[in-house]
Short mmCIF file of C-alpha atoms in Angstrom, two decimals:
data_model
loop_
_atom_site.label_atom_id
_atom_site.label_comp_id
_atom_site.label_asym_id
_atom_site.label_seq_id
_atom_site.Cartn_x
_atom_site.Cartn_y
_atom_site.Cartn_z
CA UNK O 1 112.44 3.62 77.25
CA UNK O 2 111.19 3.03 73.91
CA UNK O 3 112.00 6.12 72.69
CA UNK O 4 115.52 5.59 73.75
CA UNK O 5 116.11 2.04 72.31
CA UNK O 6 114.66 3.10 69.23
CA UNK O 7 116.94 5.86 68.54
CA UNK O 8 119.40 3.67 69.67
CA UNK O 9 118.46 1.29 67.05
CA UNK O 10 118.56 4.10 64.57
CA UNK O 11 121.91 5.22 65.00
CA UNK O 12 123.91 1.64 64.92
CA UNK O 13 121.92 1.13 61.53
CA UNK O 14 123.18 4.51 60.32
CA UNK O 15 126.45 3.93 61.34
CA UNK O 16 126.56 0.72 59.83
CA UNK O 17 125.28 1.81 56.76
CA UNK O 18 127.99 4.65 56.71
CA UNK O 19 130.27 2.60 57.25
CA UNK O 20 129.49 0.20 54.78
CA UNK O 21 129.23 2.77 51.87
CA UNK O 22 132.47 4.27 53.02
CA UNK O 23 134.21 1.18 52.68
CA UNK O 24 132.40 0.08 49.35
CA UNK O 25 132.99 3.73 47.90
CA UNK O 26 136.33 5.01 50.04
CA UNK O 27 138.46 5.78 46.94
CA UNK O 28 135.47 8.21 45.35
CA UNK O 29 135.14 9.99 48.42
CA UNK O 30 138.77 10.96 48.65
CA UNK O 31 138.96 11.96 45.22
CA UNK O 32 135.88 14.44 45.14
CA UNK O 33 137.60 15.81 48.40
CA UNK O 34 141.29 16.06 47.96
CA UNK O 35 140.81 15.99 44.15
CA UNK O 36 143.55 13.33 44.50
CA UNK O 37 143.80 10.00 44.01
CA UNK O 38 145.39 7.10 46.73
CA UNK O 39 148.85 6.46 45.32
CA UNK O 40 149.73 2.56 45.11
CA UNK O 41 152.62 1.88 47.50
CA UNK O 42 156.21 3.41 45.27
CA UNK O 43 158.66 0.38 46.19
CA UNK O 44 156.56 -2.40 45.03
CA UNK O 45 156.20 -3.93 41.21
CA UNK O 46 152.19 -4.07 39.99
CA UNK O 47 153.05 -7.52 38.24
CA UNK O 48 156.62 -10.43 38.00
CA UNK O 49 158.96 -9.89 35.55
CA UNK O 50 157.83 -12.99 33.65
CA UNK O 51 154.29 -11.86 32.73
CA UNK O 52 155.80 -9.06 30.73
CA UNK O 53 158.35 -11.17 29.22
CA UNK O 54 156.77 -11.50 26.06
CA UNK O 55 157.21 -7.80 25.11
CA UNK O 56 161.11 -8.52 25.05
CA UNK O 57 160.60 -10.85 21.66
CA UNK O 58 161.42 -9.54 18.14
CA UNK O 59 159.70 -10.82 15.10
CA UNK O 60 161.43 -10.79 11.78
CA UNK O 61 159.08 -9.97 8.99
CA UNK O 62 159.83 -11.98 5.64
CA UNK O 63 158.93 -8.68 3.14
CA UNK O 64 159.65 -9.12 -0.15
CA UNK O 65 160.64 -5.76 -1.85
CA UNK O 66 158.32 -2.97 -1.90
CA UNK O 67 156.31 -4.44 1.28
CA UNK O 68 158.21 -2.76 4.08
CA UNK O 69 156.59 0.18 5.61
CA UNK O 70 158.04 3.44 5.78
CA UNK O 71 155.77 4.88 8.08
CA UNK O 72 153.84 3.45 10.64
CA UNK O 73 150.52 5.14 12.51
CA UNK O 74 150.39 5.34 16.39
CA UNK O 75 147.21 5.14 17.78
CA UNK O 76 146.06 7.03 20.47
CA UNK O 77 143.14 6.09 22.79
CA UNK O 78 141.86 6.60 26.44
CA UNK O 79 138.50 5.32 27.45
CA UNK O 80 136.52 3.07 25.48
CA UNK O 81 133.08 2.75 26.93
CA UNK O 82 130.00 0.39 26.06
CA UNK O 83 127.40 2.32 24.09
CA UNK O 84 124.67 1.61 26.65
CA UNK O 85 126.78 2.85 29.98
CA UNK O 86 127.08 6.23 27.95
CA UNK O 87 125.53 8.93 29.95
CA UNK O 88 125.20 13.26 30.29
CA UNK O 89 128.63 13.01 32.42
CA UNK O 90 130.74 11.61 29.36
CA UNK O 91 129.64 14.89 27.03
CA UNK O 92 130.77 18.80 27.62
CA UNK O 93 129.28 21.62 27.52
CA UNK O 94 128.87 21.36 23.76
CA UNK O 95 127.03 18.65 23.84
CA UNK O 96 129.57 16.29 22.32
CA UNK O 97 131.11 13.12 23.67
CA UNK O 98 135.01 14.19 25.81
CA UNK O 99 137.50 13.67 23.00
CA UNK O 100 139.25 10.59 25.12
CA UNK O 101 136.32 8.77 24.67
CA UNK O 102 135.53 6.17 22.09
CA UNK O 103 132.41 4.14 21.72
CA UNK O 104 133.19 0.22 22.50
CA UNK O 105 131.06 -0.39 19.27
CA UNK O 106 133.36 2.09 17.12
CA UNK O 107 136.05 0.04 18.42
CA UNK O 108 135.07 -3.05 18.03
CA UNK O 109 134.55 -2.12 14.37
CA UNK O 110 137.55 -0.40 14.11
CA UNK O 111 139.61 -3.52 15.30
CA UNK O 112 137.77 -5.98 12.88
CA UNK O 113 138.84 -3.54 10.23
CA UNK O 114 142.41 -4.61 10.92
CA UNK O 115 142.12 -8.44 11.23
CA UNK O 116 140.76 -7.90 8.04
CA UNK O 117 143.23 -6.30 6.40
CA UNK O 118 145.87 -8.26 8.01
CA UNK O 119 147.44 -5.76 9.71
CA UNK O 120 149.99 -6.03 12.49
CA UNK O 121 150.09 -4.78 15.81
CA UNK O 122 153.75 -4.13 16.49
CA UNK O 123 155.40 -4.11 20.52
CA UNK O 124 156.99 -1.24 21.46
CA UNK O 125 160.64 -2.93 20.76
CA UNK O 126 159.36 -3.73 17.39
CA UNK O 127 158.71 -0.32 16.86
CA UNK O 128 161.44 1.40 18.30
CA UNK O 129 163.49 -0.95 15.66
CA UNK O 130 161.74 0.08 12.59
CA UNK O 131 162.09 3.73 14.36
CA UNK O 132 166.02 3.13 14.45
CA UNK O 133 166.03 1.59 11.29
CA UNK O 134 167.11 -1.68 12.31
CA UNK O 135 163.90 -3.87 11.57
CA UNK O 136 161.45 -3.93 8.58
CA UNK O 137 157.73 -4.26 9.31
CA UNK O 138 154.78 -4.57 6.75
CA UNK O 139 153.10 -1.88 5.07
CA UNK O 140 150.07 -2.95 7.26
CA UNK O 141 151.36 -1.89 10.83
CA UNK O 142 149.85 -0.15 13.32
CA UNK O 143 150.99 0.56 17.00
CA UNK O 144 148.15 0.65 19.34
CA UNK O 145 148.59 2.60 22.70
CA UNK O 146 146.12 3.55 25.71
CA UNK O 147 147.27 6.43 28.15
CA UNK O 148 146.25 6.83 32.17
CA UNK O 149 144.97 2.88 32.45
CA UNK O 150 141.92 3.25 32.57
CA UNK O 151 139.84 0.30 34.48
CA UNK O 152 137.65 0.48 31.01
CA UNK O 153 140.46 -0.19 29.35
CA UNK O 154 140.70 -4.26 30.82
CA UNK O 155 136.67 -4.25 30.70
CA UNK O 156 135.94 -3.68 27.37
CA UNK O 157 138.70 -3.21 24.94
CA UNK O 158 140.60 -5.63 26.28
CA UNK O 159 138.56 -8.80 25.28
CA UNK O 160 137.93 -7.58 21.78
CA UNK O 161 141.86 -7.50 21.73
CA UNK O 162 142.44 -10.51 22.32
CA UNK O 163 139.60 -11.96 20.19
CA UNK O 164 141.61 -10.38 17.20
CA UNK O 165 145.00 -11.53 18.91
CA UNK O 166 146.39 -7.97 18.86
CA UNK O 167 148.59 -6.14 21.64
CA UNK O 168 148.82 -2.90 22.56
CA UNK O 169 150.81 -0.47 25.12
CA UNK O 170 148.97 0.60 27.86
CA UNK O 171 150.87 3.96 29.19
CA UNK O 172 149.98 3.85 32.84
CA UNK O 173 149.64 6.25 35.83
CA UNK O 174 151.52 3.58 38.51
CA UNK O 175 150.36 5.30 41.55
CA UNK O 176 146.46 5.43 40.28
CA UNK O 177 146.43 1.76 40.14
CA UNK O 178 143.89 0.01 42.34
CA UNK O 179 144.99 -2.98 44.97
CA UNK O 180 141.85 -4.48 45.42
CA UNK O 181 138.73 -5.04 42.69
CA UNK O 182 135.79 -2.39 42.77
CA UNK O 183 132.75 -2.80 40.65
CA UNK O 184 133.02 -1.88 37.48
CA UNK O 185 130.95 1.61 36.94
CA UNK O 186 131.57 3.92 34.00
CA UNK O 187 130.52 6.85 35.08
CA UNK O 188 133.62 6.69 37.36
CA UNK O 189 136.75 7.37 36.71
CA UNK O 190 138.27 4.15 37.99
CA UNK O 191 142.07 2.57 36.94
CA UNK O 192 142.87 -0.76 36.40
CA UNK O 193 143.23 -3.26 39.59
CA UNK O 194 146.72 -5.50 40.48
CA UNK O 195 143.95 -8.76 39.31
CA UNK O 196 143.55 -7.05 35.99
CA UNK O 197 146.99 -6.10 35.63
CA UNK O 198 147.72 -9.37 35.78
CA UNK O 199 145.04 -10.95 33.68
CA UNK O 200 145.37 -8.52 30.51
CA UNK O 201 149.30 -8.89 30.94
CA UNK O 202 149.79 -11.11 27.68
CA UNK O 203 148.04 -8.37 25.71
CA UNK O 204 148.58 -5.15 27.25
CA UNK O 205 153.00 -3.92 27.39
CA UNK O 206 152.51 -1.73 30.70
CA UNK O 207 154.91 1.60 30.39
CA UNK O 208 154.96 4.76 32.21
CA UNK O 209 153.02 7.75 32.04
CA UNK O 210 154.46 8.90 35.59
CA UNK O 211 153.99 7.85 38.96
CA UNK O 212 151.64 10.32 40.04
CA UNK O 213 152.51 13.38 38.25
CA UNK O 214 149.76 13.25 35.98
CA UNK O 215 148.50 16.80 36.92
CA UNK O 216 148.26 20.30 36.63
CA UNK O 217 149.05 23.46 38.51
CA UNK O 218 146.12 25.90 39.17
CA UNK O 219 148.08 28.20 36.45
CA UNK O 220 147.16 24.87 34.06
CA UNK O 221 150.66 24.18 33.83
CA UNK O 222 151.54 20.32 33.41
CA UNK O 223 153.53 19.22 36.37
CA UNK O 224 156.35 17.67 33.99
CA UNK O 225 156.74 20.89 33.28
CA UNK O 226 156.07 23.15 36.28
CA UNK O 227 158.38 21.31 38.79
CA UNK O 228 161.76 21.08 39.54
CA UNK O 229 163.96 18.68 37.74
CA UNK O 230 164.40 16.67 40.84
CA UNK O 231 160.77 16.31 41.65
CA UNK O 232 160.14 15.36 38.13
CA UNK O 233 162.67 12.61 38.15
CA UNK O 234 161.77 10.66 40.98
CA UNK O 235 158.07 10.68 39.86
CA UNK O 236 159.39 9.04 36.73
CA UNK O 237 161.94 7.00 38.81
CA UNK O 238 158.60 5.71 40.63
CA UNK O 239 156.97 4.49 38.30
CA UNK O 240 159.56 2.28 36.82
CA UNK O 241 160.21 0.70 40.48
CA UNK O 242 156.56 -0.19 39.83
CA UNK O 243 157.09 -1.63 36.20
CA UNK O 244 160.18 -3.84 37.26
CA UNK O 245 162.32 -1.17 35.57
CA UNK O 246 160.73 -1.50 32.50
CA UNK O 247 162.20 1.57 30.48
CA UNK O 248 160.95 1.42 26.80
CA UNK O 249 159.26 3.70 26.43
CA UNK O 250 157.13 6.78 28.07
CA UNK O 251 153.56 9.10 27.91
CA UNK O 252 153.85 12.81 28.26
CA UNK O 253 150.55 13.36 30.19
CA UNK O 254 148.55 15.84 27.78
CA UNK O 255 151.20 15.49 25.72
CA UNK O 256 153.18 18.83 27.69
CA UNK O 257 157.32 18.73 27.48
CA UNK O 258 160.12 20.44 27.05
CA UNK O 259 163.80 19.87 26.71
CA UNK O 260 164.70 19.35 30.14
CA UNK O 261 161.82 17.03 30.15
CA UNK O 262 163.61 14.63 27.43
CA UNK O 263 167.32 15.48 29.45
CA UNK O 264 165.55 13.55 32.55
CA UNK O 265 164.07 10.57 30.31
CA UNK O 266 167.51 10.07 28.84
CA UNK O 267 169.51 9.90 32.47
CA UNK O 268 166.74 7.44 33.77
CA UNK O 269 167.28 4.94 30.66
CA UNK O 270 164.17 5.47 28.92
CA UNK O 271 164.33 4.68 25.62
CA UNK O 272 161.48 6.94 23.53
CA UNK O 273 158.90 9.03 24.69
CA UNK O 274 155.60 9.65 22.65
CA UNK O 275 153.50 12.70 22.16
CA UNK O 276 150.21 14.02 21.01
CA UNK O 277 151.29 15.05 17.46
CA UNK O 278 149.05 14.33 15.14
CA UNK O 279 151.26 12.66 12.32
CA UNK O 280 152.36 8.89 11.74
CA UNK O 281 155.85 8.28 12.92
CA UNK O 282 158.99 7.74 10.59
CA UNK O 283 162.88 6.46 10.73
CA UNK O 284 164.45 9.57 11.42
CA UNK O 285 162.63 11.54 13.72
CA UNK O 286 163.40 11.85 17.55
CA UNK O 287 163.06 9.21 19.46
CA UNK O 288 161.22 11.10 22.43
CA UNK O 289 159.00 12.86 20.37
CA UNK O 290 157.20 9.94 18.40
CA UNK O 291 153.52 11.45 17.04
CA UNK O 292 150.83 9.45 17.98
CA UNK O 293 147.02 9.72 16.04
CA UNK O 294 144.01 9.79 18.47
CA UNK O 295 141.25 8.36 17.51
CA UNK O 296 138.21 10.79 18.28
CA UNK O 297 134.51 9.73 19.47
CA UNK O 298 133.23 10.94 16.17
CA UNK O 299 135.63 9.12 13.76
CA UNK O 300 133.42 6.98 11.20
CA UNK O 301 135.40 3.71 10.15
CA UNK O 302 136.09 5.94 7.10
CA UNK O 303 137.79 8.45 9.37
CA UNK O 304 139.89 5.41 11.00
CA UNK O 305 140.59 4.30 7.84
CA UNK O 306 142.37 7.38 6.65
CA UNK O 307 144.28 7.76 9.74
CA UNK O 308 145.70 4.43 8.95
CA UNK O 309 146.02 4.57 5.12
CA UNK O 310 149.44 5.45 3.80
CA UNK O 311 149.22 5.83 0.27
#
């Protein structure tokens, strides 16, 4: 009889405890077996149309002649991690830290370098009016955008942000996003949460960098690319149900396109698309294939600087 409630004491405490890590760890679990991640629900909006209001406002620049810039670097970033949460799962095989990852102390020091310098961090409708040649900025501007949403993103690059009263676009994957807080853990791949959706919402311009079609085929083939036009559209059409129809602008996951690509951007309304070029962006060129800069794990300020410095 002992015996028996004893085991029976056994097994309610390992099902509890099962249960308990399954509910605290759910989304990991599905991931590492479906190598997918839970979709947030397509016909709902991850924040009101009034906390991304702001992005809508134009600021006219009084340049005096020979200030106005006639190029202007896009950044590119993805993770930006604390130096101390840095670990053997955030380098390859080379030993060298994954290219979308930047040290929060790099980029701490990298955003200081621009309050410093007075330079401006322009919204996507600033920038697509310089880019159509309908608004002058300063010499000193710089757009600064984040693809996939990253949870990372709200946790540590987002306070330095706003303690340098900067913006910047945050590309997101719509369906990755997370309705309920987990704790914080870098060595997971997490997304940002509705809660820090809305809290970061007066710096970060939330776009789309698809719904859920941030993938590949087993071929390696990007999935803007490897499906059919109609599958590809409402993935796109998705995601901007969950951005209130907020069309600006767009993220080529791994920065893969092609013509038919920019044909379905144009007949859902968005308005530019950028890509992984490595160039700063200029009046003139297409307006759905905008260069972006990223910023590398082993960039020195002086490297940052350069990226930046246009004459």
């Amino acid at each position: 009889m002992k015996r028996y409630i004893e085991n029976v004491f056994f097994t309610a405490s390992f099902i509890v405890i099962f249960a308990f890590i399954i509910k605290t760890f759910s989304s990991y679990f599905i991931q590492a077996v479906t190598h997918q991640i839970p979709v947030f629900p397509a016909n709902r909006s991850l924040f009101s149309e009034q906390e991304q209001k702001w992005t809508d406002n134009v600021r006219f620049f009084d340049l005096a002649e020979g200030e106005q810039a006639e190029q202007v670097t896009v950044l590119l970033y993805h993770r930006v991690i604390d130096d101390q949460d840095i670990s053997k799962i955030h380098y390859g095989n080379d030993g060298k830290l994954y290219d979308t990852i930047v040290k929060r102390s790099e980029f701490e020091k990298q955003m200081n370098y621009l309050r410093e310098e007075n330079y401006v961090t322009l919204t996507a409708k600033e920038f697509q009016l310089f880019m159509q040649g309908n608004l002058n900025v300063p010499k000193k501007s710089v757009v600064i955008t984040f693809d996939d949403g990253f949870k990372d993103n709200f946790v540590e690059a987002y306070p330095i942000l706003k303690a340098n009263n900067f913006s910047a676009i945050n590309f997101l994957i719509t369906g990755f996003v997370s309705e309920r807080n987990e704790k914080y853990q870098a060595s997971n791949a997490q997304y940002f949460s509705l809660d820090e959706i809305k809290q970061s919402s007066s710096v970060f311009e939330f776009l789309s960098h698809t719904y859920n079609f941030h993938r590949k085929t087993k071929e390696g083939m990007a999935y803007l690319k490897a499906k059919s036009k109609e599958e590809v559209k409402e993935d796109i059409s998705t995601s901007l149900i969950n951005l209130n129809g907020r069309n600006r602008a767009f993220a080529y996951p791994y920065g893969e396109y092609n013509e038919e690509t920019i044909n379905i951007l144009k007949e859902l309304g968005i308005e530019m698309a950028f890509t992984v070029e490595y160039k700063d962006a200029k009046p003139g060129l297409s307006m759905y294939e905008i260069p972006r800069k990223t910023v590398f794990p082993e960039d020195t300020i002086r490297d940052f600087i350069a990226k930046i410095h246009h004459d």
